[in-house]
Coordinates of C-alpha atoms and ligand atoms in Angstrom, one line a residue:
X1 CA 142.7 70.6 84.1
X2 CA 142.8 67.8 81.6
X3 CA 144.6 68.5 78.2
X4 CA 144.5 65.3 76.5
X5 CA 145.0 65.9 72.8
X6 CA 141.0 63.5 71.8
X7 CA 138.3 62.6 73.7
X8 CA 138.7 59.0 72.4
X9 CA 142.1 58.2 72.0
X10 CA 141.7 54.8 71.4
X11 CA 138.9 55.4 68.6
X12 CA 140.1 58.0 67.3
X13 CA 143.4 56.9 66.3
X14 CA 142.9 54.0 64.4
X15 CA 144.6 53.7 61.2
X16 CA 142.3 53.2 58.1
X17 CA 142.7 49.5 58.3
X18 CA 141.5 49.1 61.8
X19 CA 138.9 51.3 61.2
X20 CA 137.7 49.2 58.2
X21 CA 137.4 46.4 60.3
X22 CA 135.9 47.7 62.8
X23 CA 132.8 49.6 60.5
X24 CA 132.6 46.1 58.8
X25 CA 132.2 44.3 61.8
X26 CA 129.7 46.7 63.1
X27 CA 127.7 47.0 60.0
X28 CA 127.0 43.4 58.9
X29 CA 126.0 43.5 63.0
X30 CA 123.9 46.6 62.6
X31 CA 122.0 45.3 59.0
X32 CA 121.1 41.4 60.7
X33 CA 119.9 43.4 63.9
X34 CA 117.2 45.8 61.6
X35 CA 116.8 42.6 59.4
X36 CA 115.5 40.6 62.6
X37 CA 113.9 43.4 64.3
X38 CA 112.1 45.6 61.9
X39 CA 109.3 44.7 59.5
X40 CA 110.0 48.2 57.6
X41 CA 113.7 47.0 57.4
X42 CA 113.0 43.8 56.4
X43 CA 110.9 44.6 53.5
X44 CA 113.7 47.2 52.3
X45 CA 116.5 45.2 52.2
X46 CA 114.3 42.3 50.2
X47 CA 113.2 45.2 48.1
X48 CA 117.0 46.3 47.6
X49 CA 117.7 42.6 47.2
X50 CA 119.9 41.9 49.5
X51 CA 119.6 39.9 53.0
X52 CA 121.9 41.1 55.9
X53 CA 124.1 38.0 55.0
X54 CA 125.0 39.1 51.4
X55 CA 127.2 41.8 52.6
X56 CA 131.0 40.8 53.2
X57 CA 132.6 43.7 51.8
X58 CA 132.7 47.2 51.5
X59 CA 132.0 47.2 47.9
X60 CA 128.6 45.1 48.3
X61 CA 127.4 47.9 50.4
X62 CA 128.0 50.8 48.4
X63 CA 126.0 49.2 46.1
X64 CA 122.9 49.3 47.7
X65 CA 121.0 52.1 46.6
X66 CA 119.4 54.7 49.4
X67 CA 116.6 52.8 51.1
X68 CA 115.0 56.0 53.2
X69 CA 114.3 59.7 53.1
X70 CA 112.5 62.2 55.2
X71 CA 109.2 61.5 53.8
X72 CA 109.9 57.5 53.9
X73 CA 110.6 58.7 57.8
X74 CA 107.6 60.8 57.9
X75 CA 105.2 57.6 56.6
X76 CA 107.1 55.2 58.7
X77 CA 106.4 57.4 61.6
X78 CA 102.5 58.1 60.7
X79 CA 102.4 54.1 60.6
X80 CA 103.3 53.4 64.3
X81 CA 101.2 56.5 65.3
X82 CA 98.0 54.5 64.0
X83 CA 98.8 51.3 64.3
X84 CA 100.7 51.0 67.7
X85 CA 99.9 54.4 69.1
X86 CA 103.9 55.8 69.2
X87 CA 105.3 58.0 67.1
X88 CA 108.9 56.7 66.3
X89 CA 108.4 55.1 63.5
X90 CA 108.0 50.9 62.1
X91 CA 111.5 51.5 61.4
X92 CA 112.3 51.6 65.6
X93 CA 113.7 48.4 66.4
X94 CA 113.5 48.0 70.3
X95 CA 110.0 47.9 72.1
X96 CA 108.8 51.7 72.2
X97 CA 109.1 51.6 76.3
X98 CA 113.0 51.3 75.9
X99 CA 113.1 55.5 73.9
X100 CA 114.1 57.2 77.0
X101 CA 114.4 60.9 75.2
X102 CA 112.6 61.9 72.3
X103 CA 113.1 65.0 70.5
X104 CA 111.6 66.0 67.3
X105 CA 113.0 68.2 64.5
X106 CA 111.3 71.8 63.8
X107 CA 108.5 70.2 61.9
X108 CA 107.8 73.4 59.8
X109 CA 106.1 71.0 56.9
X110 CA 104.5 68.5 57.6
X111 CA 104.5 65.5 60.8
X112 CA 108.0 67.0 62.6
X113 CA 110.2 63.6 62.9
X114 CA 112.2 62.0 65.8
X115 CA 114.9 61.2 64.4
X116 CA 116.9 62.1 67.7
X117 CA 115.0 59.7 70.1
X118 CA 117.5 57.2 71.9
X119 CA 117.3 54.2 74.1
X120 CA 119.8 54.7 76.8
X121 CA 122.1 52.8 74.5
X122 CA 121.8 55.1 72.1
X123 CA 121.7 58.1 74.2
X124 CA 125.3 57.2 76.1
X125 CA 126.5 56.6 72.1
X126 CA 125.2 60.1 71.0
X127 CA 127.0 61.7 73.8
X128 CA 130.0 59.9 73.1
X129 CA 130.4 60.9 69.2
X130 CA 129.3 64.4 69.9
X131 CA 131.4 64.7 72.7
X132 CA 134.6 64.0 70.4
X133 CA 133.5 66.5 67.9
X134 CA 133.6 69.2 70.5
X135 CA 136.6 68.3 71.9
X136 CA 138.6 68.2 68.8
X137 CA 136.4 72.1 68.0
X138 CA 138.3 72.7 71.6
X139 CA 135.8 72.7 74.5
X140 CA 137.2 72.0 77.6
X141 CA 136.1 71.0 81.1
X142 CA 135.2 74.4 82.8
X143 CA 134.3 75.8 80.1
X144 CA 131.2 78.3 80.3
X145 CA 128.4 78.1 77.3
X146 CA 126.1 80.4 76.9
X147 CA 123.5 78.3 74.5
X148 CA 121.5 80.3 72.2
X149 CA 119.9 78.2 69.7
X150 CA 116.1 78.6 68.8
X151 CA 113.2 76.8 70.7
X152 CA 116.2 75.2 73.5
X153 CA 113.1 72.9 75.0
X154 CA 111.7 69.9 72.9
X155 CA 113.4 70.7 69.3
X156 CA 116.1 68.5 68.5
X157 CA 118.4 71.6 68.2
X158 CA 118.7 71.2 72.7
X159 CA 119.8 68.0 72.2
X160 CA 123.2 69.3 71.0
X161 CA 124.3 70.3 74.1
X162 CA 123.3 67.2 76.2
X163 CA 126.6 66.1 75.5
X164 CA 128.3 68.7 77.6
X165 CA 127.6 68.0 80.6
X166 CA 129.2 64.9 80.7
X167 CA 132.7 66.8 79.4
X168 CA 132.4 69.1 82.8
X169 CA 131.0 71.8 80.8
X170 CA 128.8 74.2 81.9
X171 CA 125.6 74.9 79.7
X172 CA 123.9 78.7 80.2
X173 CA 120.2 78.1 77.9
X174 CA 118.5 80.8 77.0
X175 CA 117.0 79.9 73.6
X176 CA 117.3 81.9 70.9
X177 CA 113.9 83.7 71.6
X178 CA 114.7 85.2 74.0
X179 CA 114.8 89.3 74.1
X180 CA 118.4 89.6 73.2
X181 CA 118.1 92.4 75.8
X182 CA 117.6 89.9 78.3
X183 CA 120.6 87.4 76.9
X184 CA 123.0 90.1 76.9
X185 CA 121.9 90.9 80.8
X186 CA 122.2 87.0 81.5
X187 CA 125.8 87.1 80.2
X188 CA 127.5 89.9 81.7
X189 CA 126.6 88.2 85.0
X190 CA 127.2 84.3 83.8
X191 CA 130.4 85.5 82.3
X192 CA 130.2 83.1 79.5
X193 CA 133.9 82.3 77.4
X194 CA 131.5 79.9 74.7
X195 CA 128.9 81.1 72.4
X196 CA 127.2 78.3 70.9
X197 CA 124.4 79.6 68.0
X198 CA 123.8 80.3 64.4
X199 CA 126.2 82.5 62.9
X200 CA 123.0 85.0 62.6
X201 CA 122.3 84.9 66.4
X202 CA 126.3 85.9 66.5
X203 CA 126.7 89.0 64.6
X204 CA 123.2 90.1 66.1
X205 CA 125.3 89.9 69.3
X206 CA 128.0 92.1 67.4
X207 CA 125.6 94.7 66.6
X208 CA 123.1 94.7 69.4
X209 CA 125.4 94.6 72.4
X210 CA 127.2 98.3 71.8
X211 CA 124.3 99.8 71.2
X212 CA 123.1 98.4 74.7
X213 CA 126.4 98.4 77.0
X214 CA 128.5 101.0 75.2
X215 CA 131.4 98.5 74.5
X216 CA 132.5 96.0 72.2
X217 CA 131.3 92.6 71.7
X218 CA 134.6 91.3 73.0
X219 CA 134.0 93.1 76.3
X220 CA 131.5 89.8 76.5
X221 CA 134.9 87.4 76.9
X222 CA 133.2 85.1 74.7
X223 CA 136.9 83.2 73.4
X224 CA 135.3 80.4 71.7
X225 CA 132.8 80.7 69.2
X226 CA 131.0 77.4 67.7
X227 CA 128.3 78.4 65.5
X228 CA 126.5 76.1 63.1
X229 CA 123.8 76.1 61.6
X230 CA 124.5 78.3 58.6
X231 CA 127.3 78.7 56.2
X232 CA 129.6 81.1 57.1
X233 CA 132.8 79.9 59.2
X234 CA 134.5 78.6 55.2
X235 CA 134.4 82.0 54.1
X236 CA 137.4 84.0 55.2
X237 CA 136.0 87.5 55.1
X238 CA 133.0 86.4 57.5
X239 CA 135.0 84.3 59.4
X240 CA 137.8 87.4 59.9
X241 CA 135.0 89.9 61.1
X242 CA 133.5 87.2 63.4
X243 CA 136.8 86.2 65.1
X244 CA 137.8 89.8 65.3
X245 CA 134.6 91.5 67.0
X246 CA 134.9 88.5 69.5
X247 CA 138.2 88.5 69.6
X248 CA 137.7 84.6 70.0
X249 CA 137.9 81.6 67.8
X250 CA 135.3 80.6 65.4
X251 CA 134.8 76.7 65.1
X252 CA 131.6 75.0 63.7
X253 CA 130.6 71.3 64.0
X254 CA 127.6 68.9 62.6
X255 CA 125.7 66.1 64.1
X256 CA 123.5 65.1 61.2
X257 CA 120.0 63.8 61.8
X258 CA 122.2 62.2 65.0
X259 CA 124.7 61.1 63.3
X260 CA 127.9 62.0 61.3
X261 CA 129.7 63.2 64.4
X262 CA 132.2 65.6 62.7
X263 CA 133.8 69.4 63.7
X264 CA 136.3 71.5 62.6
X265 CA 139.8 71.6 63.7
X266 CA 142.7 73.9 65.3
X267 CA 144.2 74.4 61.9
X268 CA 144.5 78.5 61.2
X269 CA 142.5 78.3 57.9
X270 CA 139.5 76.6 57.5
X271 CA 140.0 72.5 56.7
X272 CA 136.2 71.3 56.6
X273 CA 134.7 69.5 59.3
X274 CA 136.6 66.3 60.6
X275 CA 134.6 62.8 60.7
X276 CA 135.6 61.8 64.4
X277 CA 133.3 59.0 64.7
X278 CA 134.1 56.2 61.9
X279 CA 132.8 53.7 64.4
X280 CA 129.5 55.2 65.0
X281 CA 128.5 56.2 62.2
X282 CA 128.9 55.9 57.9
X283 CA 128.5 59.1 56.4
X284 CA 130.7 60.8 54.1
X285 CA 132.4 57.5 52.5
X286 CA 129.0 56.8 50.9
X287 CA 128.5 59.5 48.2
X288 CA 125.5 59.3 45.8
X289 CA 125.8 61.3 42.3
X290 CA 122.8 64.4 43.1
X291 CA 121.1 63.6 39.7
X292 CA 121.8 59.6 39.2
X293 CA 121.4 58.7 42.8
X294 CA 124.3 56.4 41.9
X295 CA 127.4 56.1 44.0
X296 CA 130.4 57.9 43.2
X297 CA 134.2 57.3 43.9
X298 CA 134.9 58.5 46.8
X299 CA 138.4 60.9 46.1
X300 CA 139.7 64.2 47.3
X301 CA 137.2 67.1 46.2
X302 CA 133.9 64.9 45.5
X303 CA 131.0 66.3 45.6
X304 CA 127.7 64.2 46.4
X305 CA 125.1 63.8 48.3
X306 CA 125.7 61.5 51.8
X307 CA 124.2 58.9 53.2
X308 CA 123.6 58.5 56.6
X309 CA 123.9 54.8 57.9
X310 CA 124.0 53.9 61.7
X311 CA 126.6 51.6 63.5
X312 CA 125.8 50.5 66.9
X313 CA 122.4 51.5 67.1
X314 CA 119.4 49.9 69.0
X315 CA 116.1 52.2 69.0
X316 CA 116.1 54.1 65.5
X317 CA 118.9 52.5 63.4
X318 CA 119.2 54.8 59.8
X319 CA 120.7 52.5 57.0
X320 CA 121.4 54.3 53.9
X321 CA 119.2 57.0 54.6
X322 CA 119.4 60.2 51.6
X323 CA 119.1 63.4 53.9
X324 CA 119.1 65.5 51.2
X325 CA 122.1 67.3 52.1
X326 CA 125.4 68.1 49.4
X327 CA 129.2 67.7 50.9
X328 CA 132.2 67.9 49.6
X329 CA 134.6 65.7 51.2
X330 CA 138.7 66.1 51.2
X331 CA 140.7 63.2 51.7
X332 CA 144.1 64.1 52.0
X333 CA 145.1 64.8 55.5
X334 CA 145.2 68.2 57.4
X335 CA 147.4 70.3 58.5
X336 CA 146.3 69.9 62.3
X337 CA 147.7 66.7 62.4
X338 CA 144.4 65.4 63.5
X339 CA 145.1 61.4 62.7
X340 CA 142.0 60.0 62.0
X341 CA 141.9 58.2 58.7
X342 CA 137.8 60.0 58.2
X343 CA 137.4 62.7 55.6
X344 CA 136.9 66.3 55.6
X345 CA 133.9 67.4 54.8
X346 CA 132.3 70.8 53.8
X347 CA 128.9 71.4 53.9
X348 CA 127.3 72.8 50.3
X349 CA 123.7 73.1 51.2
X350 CA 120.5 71.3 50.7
X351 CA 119.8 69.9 47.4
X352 CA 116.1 71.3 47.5
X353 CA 118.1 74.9 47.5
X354 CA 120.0 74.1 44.4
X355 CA 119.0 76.5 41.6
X356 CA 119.5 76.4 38.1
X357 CA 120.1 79.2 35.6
X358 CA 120.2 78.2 31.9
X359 CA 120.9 74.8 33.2
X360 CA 123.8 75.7 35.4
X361 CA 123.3 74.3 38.9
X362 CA 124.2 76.7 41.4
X363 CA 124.0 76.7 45.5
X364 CA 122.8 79.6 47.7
X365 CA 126.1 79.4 49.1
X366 CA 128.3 79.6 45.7
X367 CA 126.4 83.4 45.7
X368 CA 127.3 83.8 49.1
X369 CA 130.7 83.2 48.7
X370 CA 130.8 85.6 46.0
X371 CA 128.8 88.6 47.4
X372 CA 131.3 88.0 50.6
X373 CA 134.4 88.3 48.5
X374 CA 133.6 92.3 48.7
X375 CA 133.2 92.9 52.1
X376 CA 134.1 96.2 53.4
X377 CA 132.1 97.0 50.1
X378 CA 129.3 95.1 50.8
X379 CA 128.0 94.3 54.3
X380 CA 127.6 90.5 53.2
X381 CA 124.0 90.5 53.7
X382 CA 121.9 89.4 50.3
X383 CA 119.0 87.4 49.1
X384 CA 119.2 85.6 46.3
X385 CA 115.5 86.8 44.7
X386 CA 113.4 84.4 42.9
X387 CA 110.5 85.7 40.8
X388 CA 109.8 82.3 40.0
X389 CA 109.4 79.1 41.6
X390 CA 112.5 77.5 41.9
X391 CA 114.9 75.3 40.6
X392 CA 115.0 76.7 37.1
X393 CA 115.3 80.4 37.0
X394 CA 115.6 82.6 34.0
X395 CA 118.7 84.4 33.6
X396 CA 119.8 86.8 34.8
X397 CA 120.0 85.2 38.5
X398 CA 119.1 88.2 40.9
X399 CA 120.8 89.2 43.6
X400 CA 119.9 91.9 46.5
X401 CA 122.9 92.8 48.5
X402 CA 123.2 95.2 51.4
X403 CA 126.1 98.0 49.9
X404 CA 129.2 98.7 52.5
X405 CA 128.6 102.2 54.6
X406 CA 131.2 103.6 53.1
X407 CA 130.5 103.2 49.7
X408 CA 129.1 106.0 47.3
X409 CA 125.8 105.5 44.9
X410 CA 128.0 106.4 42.5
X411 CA 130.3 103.6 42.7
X412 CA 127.3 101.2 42.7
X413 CA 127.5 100.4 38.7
X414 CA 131.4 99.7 38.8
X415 CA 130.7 97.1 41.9
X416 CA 127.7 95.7 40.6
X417 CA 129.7 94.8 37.4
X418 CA 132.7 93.3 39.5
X419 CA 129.9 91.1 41.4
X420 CA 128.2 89.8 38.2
X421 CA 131.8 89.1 36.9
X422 CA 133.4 87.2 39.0
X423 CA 129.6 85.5 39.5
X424 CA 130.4 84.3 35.8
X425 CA 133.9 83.7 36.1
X426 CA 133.6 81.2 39.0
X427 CA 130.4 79.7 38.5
X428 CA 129.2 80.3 34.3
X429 CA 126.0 82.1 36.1
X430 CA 124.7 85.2 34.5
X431 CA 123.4 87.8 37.3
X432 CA 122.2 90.8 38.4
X433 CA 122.9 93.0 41.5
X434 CA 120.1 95.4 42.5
X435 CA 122.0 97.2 45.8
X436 CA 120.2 98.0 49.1
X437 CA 121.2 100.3 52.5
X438 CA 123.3 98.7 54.7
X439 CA 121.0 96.8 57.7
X440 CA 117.9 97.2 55.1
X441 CA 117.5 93.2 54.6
X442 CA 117.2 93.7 58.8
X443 CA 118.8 91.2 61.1
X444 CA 117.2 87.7 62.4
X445 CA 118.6 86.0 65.6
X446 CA 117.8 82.6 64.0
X447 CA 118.7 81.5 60.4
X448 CA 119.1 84.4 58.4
X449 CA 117.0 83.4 54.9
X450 CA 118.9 83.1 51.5
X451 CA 116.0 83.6 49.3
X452 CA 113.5 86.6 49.0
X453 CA 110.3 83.9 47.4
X454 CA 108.9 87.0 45.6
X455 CA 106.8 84.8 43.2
X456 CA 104.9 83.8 46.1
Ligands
ZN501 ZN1 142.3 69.5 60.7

């Protein structure tokens, strides 16, 4: 059985200036490649003002403002549908007949966009990143998966696991969807020792399979857990009840919009998600302020939104693309010892969920992390509830949160208090608890909502 300490040795070691020269390299490559072979990329970078040529350093990158988003996708993409009859996009940059798998994104609004279509190129590439980011979150050849994301067919959400094959790992898909009568069955003759879902999907597993075997969740065997998808694995106190009802390892990982091949580590608290592939991809060392859209120094604790640009890519290159997503990144090194010279990263949330209350920005997940602080007194399930449309709320912000089962009504007040307190001490946001029955805000097997929309 293999135990090499990386995937990528070679790749993965590099020191910073290596790795510099190697992304440099690779990006003046990657921006004269769109330049020649994309009208939509073309136009862009004269619209930016720049021609591939202009870009010797570093610095002349970052100062490039963000040249894509979804909805620039989205357009690009209803483009090609009408005027060449494919749906990749005028931003594709090989002839369409070279896409050998196309997967689209959930597509709940609007045209869903295929963002993880690759040429075989691009395919052997995505495998390669991804496979180092689940080897560092420590799969291993032999290694048994039972796959439980939602919709495990077309969605881009199967293409995560492509990957494992290729690392001798054995995938066991069952979608999401599926009764989780029938999962539970599947597994106790699979034997999986990986669960790879949401963090919802997980602790419906907690709760679901006593009630139908008579025994524990660990009696699954299920060792490693990688969950993504949803916050959860930062905060100790969910991260604790998870690890213990498995009696495995929680680890989470992120392959954003196909790139920004990063996991998290061996360390015994939680570090953030490790960049693994500098020379795939540029992701968290080009930070845009959320308001200005202006970069930002890039030092330990910096909060921004990312963007995405490619390396190496031939069918649907993404150069400086704003996904919409806030991370914090960490740049001093970890206590794993993992030697890459890439940043941590944690994941804040989507700037669309950012709320703000007497014009205090707050994320979903700030109130999470709060409301989680008290667990055994709370269960850690809440919605944050908006009686009006979003972002700017009226204070006080309210929150519904599922009480502990131990816990009297009469304590209620004094924990409500304690809540709203520390709410305002952390985070200068005035709230309100109103408290709910344990299980009454019910249990979903796929992304477990943050808001209840009830001025909808
Ligand atoms: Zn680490």
């Amino acid at each position: 059985m293999s135990e090499k300490r990386f995937w990528n040795e070679k790749m993965e070691t590099l020191d910073r200036e290596q790795v510099e020269r190697v992304r440099l390299k690779r990006l003046r490559k990657q921006l004269k490649y769109c330049y020649i072979h994309s009208d939509f990329y073309k136009r862009k970078f004269e619209e930016a003002g720049f021609l591939p040529g202009d870009i010797k350093t570093w610095e002349d990158f970052r100062k490039i403002p963000p040249l894509m988003d979804k909805e620039e996708e989205r357009k690009s993409q209803q483009e090609s549908i009408e005027c060449f009859g494919h749906p990749f996009g005028v931003h594709l940059c090989c002839p369409p007949e070279k896409i050998v798998m196309a997967k689209t994104t959930g597509g709940t609004t609007g045209l869903p966009t295929f963002s993880y279509s690759f040429t075989q190129h691009d395919y052997d590439r995505w495998n390669e990143g991804s496979a180092r980011g689940y080897w560092l979150a420590g799969l291993r050849p032999g290694d048994r998966v039972l796959f439980c994301f939602p919709l495990s067919g077309g969605w881009a959400g199967s293409i995560i696991k492509e990957p494992l094959q290729g690392m001798g790992v054995l995938c066991l898909d069952l979608g999401a969807e599926a009764p989780i009568e029938k999962i539970v069955e599947y597994a106790r003759i699979t034997r999986p020792n990986v669960l790879m879902s949401t963090p919802s999907f997980a602790e419906a597993l907690i709760e679901t399979y006593p009630k139908l075997t008579g025994k524990p969740a660990s009696d699954l065997g299920i060792k490693k857990l990688l969950l993504s998808g949803e916050p959860g694995v930062a905060i100790p106190s969910i991260r604790k009840r998870m690890e213990e009802a498995f009696e495995g390892r929680w680890n989470d990982y992120l392959m954003i919009n196909s790139e920004g091949f990063s996991s998290s580590c061996t360390a015994n608290e939680y570090q953030g998600l490790h960049e693994v592939a500098l020379d795939l991809s540029i992701w968290s060392d080009d930070l845009i302020d959320l308001d200005s859209k202006k970069a930002i120094e890039i030092k330990d604790g910096a909060i921004g939104e990312g963007l995405i640009t490619s390396l190496d890519r031939e069918g649907l290159p993404l150069i400086k693309y704003k996904l919409g997503d806030v991370i914090q990144v960490f740049t001093k090194s970890c206590e794993c010892g993992y030697p890459g010279p890439g940043n941590r990263i944690k994941h804040i949330g989507r700037l669309s969920d950012r709320l703000f209350v007497e014009g205090v920005g707050v994320f979903p997940i700030a109130v999470r992390d709060v409301v989680t602080f008290f667990i055994p007194r709370v269960t850690g399930a809440m919605r944050i509830v908006l009686t009006e449309a979003p972002p700017n709320i009226s204070p006080p912000l309210k929150i519904k949160v599922e009480h502990g089962s131990g816990v009297e009504q009469s304590q209620l007040p004094d924990l409500a208090r304690e809540i709203e307190e520390r709410m305002l001490q952390l985070y200068r946001v005035r709230s309100k608890v109103e408290f709910v029955p344990p299980e009454a805000l019910g249990r979903v097997t796929k992304k477990t909502p943050m808001f209840e929309e009830r001025y909808r």
